[in-house]
CSV table of C-alpha atoms in Angstrom, one decimal:
chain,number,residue,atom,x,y,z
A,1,UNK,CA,0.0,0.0,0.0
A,2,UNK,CA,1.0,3.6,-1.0
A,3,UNK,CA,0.0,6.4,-0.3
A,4,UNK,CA,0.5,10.4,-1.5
A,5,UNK,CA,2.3,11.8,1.4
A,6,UNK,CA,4.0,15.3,0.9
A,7,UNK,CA,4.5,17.5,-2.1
A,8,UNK,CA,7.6,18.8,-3.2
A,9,UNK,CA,9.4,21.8,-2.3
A,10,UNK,CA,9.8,23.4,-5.7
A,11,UNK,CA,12.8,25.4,-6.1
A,12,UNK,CA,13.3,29.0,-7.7
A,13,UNK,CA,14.1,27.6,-11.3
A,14,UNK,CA,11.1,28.3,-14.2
A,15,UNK,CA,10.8,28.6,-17.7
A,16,UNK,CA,10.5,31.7,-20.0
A,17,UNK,CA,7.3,30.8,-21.0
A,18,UNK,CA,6.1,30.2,-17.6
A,19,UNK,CA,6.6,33.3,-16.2
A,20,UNK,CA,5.4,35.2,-18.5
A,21,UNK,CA,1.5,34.0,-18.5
A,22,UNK,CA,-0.6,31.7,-16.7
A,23,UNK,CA,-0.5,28.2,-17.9
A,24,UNK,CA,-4.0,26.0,-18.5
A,25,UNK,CA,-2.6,23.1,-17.2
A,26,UNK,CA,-1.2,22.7,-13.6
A,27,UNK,CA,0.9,20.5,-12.4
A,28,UNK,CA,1.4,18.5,-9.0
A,29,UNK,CA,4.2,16.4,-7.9
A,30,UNK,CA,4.0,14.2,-5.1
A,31,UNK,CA,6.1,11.1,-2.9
A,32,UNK,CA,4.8,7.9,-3.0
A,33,UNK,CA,5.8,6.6,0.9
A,34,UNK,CA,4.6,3.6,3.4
A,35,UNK,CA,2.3,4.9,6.5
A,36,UNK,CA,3.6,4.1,9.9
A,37,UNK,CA,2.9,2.5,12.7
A,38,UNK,CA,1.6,5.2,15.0
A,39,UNK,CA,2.5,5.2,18.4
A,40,UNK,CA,1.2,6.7,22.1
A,41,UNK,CA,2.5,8.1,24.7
A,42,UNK,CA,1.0,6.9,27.9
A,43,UNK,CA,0.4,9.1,31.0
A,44,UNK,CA,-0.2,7.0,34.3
A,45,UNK,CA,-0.2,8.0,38.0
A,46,UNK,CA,-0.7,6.2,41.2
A,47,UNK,CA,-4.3,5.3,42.6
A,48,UNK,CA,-3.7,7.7,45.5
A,49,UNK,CA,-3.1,10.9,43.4
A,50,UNK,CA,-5.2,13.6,42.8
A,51,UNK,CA,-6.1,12.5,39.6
A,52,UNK,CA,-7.3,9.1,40.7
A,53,UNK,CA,-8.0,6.7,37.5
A,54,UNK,CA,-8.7,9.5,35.4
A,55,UNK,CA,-5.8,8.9,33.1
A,56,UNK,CA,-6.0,5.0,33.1
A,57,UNK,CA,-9.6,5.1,31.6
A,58,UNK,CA,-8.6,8.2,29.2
A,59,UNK,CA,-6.4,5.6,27.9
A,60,UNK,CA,-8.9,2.7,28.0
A,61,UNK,CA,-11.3,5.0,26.1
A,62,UNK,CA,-8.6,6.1,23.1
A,63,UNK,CA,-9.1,4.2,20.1
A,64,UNK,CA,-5.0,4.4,19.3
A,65,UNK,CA,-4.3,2.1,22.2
A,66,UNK,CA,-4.0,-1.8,22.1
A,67,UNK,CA,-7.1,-3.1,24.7
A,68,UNK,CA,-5.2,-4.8,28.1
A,69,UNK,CA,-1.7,-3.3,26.8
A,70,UNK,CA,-3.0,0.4,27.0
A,71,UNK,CA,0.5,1.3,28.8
A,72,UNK,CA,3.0,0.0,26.8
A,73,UNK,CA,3.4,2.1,23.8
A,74,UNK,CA,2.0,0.4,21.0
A,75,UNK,CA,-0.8,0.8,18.0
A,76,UNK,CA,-2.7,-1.4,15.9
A,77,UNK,CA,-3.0,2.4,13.6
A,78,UNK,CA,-1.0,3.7,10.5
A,79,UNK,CA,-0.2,7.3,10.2
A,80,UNK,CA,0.7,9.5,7.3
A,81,UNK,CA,3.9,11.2,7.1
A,82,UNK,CA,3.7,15.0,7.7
A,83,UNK,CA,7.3,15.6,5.9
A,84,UNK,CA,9.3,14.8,3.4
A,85,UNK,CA,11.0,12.5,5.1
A,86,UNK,CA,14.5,10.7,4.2
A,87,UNK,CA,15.4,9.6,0.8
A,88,UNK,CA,18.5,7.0,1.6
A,89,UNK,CA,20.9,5.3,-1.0
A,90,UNK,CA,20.0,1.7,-2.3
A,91,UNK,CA,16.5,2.6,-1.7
A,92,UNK,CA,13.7,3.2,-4.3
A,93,UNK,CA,12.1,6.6,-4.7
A,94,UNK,CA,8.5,7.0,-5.6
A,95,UNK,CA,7.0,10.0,-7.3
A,96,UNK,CA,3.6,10.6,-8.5
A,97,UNK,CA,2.9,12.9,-10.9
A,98,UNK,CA,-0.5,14.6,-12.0
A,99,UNK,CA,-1.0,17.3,-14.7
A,100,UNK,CA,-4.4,19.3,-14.5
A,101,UNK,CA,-6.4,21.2,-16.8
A,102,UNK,CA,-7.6,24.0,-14.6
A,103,UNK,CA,-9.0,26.1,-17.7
A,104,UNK,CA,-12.5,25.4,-19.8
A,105,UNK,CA,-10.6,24.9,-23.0
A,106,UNK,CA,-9.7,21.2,-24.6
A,107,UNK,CA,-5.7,21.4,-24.8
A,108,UNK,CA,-3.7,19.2,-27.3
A,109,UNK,CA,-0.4,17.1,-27.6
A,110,UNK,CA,0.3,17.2,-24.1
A,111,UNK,CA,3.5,15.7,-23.4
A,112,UNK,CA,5.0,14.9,-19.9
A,113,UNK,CA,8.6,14.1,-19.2
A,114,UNK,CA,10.3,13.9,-15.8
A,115,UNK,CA,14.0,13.5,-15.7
A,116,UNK,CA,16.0,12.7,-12.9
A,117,UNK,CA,19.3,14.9,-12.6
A,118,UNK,CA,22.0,13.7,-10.5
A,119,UNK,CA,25.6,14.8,-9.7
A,120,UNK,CA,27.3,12.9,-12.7
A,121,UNK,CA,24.1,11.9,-14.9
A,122,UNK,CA,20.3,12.7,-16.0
A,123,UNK,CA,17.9,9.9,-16.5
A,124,UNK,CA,15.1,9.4,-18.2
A,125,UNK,CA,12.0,8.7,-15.7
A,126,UNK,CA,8.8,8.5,-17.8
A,127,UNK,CA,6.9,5.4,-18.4
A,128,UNK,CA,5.6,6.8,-21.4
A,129,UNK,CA,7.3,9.1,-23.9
A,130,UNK,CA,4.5,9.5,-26.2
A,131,UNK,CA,2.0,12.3,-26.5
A,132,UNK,CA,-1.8,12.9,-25.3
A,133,UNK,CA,-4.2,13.7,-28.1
A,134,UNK,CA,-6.2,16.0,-25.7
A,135,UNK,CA,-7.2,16.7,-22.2
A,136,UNK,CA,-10.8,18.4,-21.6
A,137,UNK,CA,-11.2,20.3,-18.7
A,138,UNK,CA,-11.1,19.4,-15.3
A,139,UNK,CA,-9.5,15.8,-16.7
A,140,UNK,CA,-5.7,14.8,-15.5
A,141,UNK,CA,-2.9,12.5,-16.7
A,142,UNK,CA,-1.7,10.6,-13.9
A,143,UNK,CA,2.3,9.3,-14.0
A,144,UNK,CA,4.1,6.8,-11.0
A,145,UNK,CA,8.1,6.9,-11.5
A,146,UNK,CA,10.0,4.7,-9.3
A,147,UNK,CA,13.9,5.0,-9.2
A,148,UNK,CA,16.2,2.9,-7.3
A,149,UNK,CA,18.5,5.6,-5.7
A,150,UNK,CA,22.5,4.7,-6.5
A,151,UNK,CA,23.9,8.1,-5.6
A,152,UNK,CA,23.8,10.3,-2.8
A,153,UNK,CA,23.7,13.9,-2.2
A,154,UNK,CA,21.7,16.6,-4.6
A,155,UNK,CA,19.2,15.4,-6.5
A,156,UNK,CA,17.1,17.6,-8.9
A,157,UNK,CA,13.5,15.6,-10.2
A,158,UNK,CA,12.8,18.2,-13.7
A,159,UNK,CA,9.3,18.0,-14.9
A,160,UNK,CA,8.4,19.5,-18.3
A,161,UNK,CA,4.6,19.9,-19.7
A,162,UNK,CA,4.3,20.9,-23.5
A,163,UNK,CA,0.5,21.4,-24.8
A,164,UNK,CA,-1.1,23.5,-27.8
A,165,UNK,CA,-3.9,24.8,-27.0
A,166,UNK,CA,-7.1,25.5,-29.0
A,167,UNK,CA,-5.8,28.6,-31.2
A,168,UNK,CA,-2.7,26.4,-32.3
A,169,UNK,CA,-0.5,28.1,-30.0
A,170,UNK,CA,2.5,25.8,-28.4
A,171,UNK,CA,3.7,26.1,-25.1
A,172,UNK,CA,5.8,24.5,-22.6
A,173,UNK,CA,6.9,25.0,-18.6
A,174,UNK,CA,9.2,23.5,-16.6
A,175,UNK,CA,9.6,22.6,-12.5
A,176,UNK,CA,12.7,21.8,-10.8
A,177,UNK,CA,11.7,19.7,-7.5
A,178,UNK,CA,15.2,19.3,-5.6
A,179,UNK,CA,16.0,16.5,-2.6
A,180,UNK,CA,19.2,15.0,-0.7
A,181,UNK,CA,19.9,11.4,-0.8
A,182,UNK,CA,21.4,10.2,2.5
A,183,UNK,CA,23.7,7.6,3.1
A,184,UNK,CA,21.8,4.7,5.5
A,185,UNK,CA,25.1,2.5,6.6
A,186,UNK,CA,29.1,3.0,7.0
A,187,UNK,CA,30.9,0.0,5.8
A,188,UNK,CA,34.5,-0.6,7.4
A,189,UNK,CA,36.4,-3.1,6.0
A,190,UNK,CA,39.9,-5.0,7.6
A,191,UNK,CA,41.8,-7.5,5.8
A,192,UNK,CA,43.6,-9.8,7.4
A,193,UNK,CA,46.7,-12.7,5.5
A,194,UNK,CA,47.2,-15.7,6.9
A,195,UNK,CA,50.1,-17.7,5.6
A,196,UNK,CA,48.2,-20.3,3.8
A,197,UNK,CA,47.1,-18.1,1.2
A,198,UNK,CA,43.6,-17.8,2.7
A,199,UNK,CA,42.1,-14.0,3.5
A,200,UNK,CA,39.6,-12.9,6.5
A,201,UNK,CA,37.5,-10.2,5.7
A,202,UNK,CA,35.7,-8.4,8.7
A,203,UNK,CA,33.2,-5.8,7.7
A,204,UNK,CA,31.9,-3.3,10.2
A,205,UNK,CA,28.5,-2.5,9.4
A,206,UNK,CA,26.9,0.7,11.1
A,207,UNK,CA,23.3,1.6,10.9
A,208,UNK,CA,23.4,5.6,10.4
A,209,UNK,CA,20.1,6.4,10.0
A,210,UNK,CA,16.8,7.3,12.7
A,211,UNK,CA,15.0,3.8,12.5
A,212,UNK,CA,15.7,0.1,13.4
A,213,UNK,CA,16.9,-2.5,9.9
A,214,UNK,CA,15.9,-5.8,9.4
A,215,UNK,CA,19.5,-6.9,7.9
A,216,UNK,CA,18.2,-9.6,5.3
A,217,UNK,CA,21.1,-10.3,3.6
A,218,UNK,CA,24.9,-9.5,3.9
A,219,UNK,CA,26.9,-11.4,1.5
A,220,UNK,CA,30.1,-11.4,-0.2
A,221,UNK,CA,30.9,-12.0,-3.8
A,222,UNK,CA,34.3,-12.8,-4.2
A,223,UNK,CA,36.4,-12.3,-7.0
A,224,UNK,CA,37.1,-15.0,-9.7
A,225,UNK,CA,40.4,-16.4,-8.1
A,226,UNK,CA,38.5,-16.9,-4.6
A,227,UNK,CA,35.7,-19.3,-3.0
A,228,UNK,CA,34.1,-17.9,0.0
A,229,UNK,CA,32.9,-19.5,3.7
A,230,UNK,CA,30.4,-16.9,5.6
A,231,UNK,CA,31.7,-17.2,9.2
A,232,UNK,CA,29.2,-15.8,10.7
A,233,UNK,CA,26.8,-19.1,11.8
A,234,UNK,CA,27.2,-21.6,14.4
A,235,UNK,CA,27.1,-25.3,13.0
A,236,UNK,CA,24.3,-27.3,15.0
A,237,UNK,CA,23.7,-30.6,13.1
A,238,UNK,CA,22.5,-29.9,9.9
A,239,UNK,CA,21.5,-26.2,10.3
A,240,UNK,CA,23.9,-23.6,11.3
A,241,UNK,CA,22.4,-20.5,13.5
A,242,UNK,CA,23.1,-17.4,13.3
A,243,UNK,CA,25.8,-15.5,15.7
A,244,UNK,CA,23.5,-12.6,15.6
A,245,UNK,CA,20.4,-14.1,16.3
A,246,UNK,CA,17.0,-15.2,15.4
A,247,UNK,CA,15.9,-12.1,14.6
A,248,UNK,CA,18.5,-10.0,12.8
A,249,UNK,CA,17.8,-6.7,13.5
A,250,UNK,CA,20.0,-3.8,13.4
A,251,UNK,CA,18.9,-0.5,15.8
A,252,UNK,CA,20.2,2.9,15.0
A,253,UNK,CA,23.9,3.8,15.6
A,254,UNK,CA,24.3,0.4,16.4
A,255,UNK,CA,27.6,-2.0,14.4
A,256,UNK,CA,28.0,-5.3,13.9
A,257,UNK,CA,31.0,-7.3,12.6
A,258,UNK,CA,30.6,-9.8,9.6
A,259,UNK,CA,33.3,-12.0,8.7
A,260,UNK,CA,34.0,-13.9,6.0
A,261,UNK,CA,37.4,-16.2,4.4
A,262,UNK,CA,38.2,-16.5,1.4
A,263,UNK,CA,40.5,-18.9,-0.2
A,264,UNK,CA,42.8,-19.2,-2.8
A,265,UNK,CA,40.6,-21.3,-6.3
A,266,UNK,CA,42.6,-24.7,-7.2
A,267,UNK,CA,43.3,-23.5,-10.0
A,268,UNK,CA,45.4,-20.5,-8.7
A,269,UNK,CA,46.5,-21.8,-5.5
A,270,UNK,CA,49.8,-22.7,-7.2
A,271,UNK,CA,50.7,-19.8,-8.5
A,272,UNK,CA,52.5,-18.4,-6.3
A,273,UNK,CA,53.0,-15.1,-8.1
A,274,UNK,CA,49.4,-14.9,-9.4
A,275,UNK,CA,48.2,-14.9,-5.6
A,276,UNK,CA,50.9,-12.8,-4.3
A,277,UNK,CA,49.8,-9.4,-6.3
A,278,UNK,CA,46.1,-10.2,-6.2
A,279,UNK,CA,44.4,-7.3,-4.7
A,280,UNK,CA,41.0,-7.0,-5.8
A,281,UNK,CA,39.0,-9.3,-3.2
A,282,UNK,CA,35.0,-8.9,-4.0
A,283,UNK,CA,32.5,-7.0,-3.0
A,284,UNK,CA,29.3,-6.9,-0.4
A,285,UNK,CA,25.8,-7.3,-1.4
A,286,UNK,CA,23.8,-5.7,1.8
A,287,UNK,CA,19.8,-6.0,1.4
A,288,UNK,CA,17.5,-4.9,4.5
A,289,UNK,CA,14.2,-3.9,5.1
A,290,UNK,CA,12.8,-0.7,7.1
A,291,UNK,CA,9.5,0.3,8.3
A,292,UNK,CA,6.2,-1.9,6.4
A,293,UNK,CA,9.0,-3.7,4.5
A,294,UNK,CA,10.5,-0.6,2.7
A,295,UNK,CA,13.5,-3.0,0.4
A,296,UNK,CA,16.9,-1.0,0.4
A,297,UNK,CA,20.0,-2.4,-1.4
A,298,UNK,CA,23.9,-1.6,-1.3
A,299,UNK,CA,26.7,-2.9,-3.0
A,300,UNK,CA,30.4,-1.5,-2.5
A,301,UNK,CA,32.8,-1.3,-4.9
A,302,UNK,CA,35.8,-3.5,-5.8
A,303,UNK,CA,37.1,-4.1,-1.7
A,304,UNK,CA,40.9,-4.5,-2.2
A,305,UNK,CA,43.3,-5.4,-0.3
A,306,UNK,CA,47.2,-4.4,0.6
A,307,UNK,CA,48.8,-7.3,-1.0
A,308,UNK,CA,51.4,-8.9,0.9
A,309,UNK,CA,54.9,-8.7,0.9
A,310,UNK,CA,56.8,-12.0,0.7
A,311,UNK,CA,59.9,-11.5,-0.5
A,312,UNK,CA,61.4,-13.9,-2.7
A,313,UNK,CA,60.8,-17.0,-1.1
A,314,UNK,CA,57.8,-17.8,1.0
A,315,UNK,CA,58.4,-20.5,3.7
A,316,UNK,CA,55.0,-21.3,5.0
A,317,UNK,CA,53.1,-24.3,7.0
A,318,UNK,CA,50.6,-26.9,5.4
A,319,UNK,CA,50.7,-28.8,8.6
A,320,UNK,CA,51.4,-29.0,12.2
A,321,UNK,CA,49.5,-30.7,15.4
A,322,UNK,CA,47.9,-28.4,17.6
A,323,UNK,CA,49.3,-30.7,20.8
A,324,UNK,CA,52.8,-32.8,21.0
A,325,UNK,CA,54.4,-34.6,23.5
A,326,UNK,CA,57.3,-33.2,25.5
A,327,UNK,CA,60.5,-34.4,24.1
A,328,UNK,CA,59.0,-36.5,21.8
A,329,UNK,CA,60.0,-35.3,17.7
A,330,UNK,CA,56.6,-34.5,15.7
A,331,UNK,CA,56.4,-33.7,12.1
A,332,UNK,CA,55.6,-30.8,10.3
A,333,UNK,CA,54.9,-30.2,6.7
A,334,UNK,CA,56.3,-27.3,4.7
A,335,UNK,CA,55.7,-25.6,1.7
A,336,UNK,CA,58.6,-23.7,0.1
A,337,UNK,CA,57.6,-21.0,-3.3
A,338,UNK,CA,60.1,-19.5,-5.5
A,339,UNK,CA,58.0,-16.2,-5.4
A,340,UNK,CA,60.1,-14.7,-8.3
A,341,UNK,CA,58.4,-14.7,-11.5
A,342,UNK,CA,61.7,-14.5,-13.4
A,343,UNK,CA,64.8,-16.3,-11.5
A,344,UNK,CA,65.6,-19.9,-10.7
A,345,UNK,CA,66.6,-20.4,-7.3
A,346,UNK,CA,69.1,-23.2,-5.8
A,347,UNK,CA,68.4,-23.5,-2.0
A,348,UNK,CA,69.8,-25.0,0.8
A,349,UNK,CA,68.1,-25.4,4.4
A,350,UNK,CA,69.8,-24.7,7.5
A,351,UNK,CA,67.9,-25.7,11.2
A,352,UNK,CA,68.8,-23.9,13.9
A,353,UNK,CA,68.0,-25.2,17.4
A,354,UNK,CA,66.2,-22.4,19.9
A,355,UNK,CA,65.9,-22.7,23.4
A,356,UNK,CA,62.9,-24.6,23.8
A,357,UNK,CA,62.6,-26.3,20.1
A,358,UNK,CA,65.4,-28.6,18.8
A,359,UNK,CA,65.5,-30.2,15.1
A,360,UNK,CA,66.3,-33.8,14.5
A,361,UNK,CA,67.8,-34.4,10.5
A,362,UNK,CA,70.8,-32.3,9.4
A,363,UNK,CA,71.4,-29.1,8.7
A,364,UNK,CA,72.1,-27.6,5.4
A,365,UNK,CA,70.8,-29.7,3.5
A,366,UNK,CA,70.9,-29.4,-0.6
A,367,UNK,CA,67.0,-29.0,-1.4
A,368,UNK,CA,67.9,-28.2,-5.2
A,369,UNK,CA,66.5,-26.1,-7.6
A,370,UNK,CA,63.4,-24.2,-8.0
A,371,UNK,CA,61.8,-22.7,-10.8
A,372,UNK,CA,60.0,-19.6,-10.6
A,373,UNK,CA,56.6,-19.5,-8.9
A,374,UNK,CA,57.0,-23.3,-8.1
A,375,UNK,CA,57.0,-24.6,-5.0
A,376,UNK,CA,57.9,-27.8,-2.9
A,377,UNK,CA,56.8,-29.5,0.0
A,378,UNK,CA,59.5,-30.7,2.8
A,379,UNK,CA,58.6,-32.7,5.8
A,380,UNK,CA,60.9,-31.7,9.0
A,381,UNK,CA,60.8,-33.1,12.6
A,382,UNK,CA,61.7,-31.1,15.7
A,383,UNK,CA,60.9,-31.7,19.7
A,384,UNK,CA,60.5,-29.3,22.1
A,385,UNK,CA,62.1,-29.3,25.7
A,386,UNK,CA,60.1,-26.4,27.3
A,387,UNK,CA,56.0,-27.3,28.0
A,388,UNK,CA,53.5,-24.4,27.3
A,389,UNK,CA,53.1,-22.6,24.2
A,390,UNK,CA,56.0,-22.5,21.7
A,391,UNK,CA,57.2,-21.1,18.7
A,392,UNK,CA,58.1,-22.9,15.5
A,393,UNK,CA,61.8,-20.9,15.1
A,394,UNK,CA,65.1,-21.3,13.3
A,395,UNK,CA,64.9,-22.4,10.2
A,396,UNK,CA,67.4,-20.6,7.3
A,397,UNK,CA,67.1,-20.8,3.4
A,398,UNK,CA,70.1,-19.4,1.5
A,399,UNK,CA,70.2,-19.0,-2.3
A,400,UNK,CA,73.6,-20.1,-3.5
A,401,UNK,CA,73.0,-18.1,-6.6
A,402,UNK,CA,72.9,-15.0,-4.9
A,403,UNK,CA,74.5,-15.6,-1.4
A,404,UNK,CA,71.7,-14.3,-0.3
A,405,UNK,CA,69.9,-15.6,3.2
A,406,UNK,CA,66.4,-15.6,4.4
A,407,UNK,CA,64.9,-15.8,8.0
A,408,UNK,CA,61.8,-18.1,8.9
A,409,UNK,CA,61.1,-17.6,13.2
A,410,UNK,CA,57.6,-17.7,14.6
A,411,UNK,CA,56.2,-19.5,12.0
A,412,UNK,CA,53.4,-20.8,13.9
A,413,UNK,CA,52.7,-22.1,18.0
A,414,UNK,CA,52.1,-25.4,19.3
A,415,UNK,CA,51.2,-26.9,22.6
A,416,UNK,CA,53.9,-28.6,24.4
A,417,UNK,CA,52.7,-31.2,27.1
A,418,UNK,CA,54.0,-33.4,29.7
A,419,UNK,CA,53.5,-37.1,28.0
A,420,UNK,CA,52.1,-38.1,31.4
A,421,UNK,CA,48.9,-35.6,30.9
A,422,UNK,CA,48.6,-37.6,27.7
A,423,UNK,CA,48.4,-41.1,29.1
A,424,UNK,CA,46.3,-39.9,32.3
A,425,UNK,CA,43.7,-38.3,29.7
């Protein structure tokens, strides 16, 4: 249901034509908005007062109030808008438009166009571009325009009427209706690189305007070198809930995070210089709901990313155990990239023992060579001497080609645990 709520502030612009003589036609531009839930203010006092129960039956006897909940401040009534109101980005505006003949003559060709003109573009808003053979008095031509908004700031709706009238004579008038378009949410974004490749987006989401969101949707489409996993559910069988709730609403100046990981297609994953200077990530489809259902829709642009700096070889983990044994050697699985996209690399491997991890194998061993953006896998087995929470540290690559050395400490944690615990648990 919609419903004529407030005319247009026209502003000082006008034809030539118009100002110098009266027009037959008039013309009458108008929003098209959703009522609202109307809502009263209760006024209650104690029995003992002066007033007595006064104000508790003025409440029972006002048809705005909600029988047995008279109180609380609710309405089973819808109210029209007095204003304007908001206009906000991603939502659809709704204009209707009515041309008049206020005179006693039959007017001809009447032609109606409404154009939309924005900071960087003007659109084309009529359903219809054709013309009316004639319009007798007191008779109208009735318009609806709908426009999903996709910019904010100044916006200026133009209206032009061109008619002949009965002596053959042509003329034409123009209104300017202007409006601001606000913006409803502020999107933060943080990027986060682990060393598997993989990507967490968080998005801060920010509700900016005067009235509670039903967030429907927040999604993110990646790019074509990623897959995405919405982390933002709870697994519980086979249906995950939501972290935010059954019902997902958002109330005004309040933020919530999203997050979201994206990983690295099959296809690219082994490119090691493809994924390295990949910045563009995706962007967020936002869709919510305001008021009787009002739709409103976002999408950001491109999100990127500061791509990470490797160097020119990557050393990370494809495997580890979260838990070992104290003084008992584990394994680990590495994955080495030539991150160069032009230069072969001949490496050897040098483990250095730390104070509380210790590698078992030898040290400086030949690992070969390795083309660019290739990679290899090596399996390596330290122990650790010290329980608690420790490092992966001390491993060396050196390039022989270049005498040139790189550095791989905290590389990742594990739990170190008496062997005892183990047996006990």
């Amino acid at each position: 249901m919609q419903v004529k709520v407030h005319r247009f502030t026209q502003t000082g612009k006008m034809d030539v034509n118009q100002a110098k003589q009266e027009h037959l036609l008039a013309l009458k531009v108008m929003r098209l908005t959703k009522p609202t839930l109307f809502t009263n203010t209760p006024v209650t006092c104690e029995d003992r007062d002066l007033p007595g129960d006064l104000f508790s039956q003025l409440m029972k006897e006002d048809p705005s109030t909600i029988k047995g909940a008279e109180t609380l401040m609710l309405g089973e009534m819808l109210t029209l808008p007095q204003n304007f109101g908001n206009i906000f980005l991603g939502e659809t505006f709704s204009s209707y438009i009515s041309v008049h003949n206020d005179s006693t003559q039959v007017v001809k060709d009447i032609l109606v166009k409404a154009d939309l003109q924005t900071s960087s573009q003007r659109l084309n808003l009529s359903a219809s571009n054709s013309t009316v053979a004639e319009l007798k008095p007191e008779c109208c031509i009735d318009d609806v325009i709908h426009h999903e908004v996709k910019e904010i700031g100044t916006h200026i709706l133009v209206c032009a009427v061109s008619y002949t009238t009965q002596t053959g004579e042509k003329l034409y008038f123009r209104k300017f209706f202007k409006f601001q378009v606000l913006k409803p949410l502020d999107v933060k974004t943080k990027f986060y690189n682990a060393e598997t490749d993989e990507v967490f987006l968080e998005a801060q989401i920010q509700n900016i305007t005067t009235s509670p969101m039903f967030m429907e949707k927040v999604s993110l489409e990646p790019s074509m070198m990623y897959n995405v996993t919405e982390l933002n559910s709870v697994s519980t069988g086979e249906e995950g809930i939501s972290t935010f709730g059954k019902m997902s609403y958002l109330q005004p100046l309040d933020t919530r995070q999203y997050l979201y990981c994206l990983k690295p297609k099959p296809e690219f994953a082994e490119k090691a210089g493809v994924i390295k200077g990949v910045t563009v990530i995706g962007k967020l489809d936002i869709v919510w709901k305001t008021n009787l259902g009002e739709r409103g829709r976002l999408q950001t642009s491109q999100l990127q990313r500061m791509a990470p700096g490797y160097g020119d070889v990557r050393l990370s983990l494809e495997s580890i155990p979260d838990t070992v044994n104290l003084e008992e050697p584990f394994n680990i699985t590495c994955k080495i990239t030539n991150c160069s996209s032009e230069r072969t690399m001949d490496l050897v491997l040098e483990m250095c023992n730390t104070g509380s991890i210790h590698w078992c194998g030898v040290s400086g061993k030949q690992l070969g060579k390795l083309s660019p953006s290739s990679s290899l896998y090596l399996t390596l087995r330290p122990l650790a001497s010290v329980q608690g929470l420790q490092s992966i540290s001390g491993l060396r690559l050196t390039d022989t080609f270049l005498k040139r050395t790189y550095e791989y400490d905290d590389i990742a944690q594990v739990c170190v645990v008496s062997s005892c615990l183990n047996r006990e648990s």
